[in-house]
Amino acid sequence: MAAYKARWTIEDLDFSRMALDRVRADENLFYMASSASFVESGSDLYTQNLVDFFRGDAEVVSWLRNQWEPEELQHGRTLRAYVHHAWPEFDWNTAYQDFLAEYATYCKVELLAPTRALEMAARCVVETGTATYYRALARATTEPVLRDLSNRIATDEINHYKHFYGFFRRYREQEGVGRARVLATISKRTLELKSEDADCAIRHLVKARSPERATDASYVRELSARMSGTVRRNLKPGATLKMLMRPLELPATMQAVVQYPIRQFMQHVFLR
């Protein structure tokens, strides 16, 4: 694989253009940007899991190490920089280290799907979720730098989806995985989109930003629901649905039959 060349860097963002009056008092945007910065910054742990799982496949391992990981970590660094500019009083590093200590316990190879094809299908769901999240975040704010950053990350996540989908098709042919197992994996992973990762990030953010509410489980649930509501109000269901359904490779006539129940299922995930 050719040497990785970044499509954009943190230097492409002009933080001097930030409209601070549009974000400073918005707690929802703080938690959305900060939780994303935590999870993206821990991508190296998850990359190692995938590298171990796909060891022996030079193409996949090289892409994970040389493109996916650098881009995910860049997302984390850039989101961290944004949080620093918008909320400079927040001690990001201390809160992140506390988060990382817990998050590392979730990063285990045994938690991946049972076969390589199914793990690639699961990766497609995750990239669908992240692309949807950042697209929604871009639509949810009028702050120009956050909108620009969110759109850049969403574009990266869609590109990652395309790679994982290509790898999925190759492994599906090798393993002979049927549509029923792919659907089961997609359904399971979609239900996990509001995962331990995000919940862990929110808990540690609350602990650092509002320590008096650190043990208030109802407050943490309220924050999570508010963030989900922002995504739900700003997502484009058609695009998200198309990405979720693509690994099923259904005939056009069957797509029309299953589209409504899958759309309802997707709405349920973001309503929880």
PDB file of N, CA, C and O in Angstrom, residues 38 182 233 235:
ATOM      1  N   PHE A  38     -13.152  11.755  23.175  1.00  0.00           N
ATOM      2  CA  PHE A  38     -12.631  10.674  24.019  1.00  0.00           C
ATOM      3  C   PHE A  38     -12.576   9.360  23.243  1.00  0.00           C
ATOM      4  O   PHE A  38     -11.544   8.681  23.207  1.00  0.00           O
ATOM      5  N   VAL A 182     -25.779 -12.341   8.388  1.00  0.00           N
ATOM      6  CA  VAL A 182     -25.396 -10.937   8.211  1.00  0.00           C
ATOM      7  C   VAL A 182     -26.450 -10.034   8.841  1.00  0.00           C
ATOM      8  O   VAL A 182     -26.133  -9.071   9.545  1.00  0.00           O
ATOM      9  N   ARG A 233     -33.155  14.064  15.409  1.00  0.00           N
ATOM     10  CA  ARG A 233     -33.794  15.200  14.733  1.00  0.00           C
ATOM     11  C   ARG A 233     -33.021  15.656  13.504  1.00  0.00           C
ATOM     12  O   ARG A 233     -33.592  16.274  12.599  1.00  0.00           O
ATOM     13  N   LEU A 235     -30.725  13.571  11.611  1.00  0.00           N
ATOM     14  CA  LEU A 235     -30.251  12.565  10.668  1.00  0.00           C
ATOM     15  C   LEU A 235     -31.121  12.549   9.418  1.00  0.00           C
ATOM     16  O   LEU A 235     -32.262  13.032   9.416  1.00  0.00           O
TER      17      LEU A 235
END
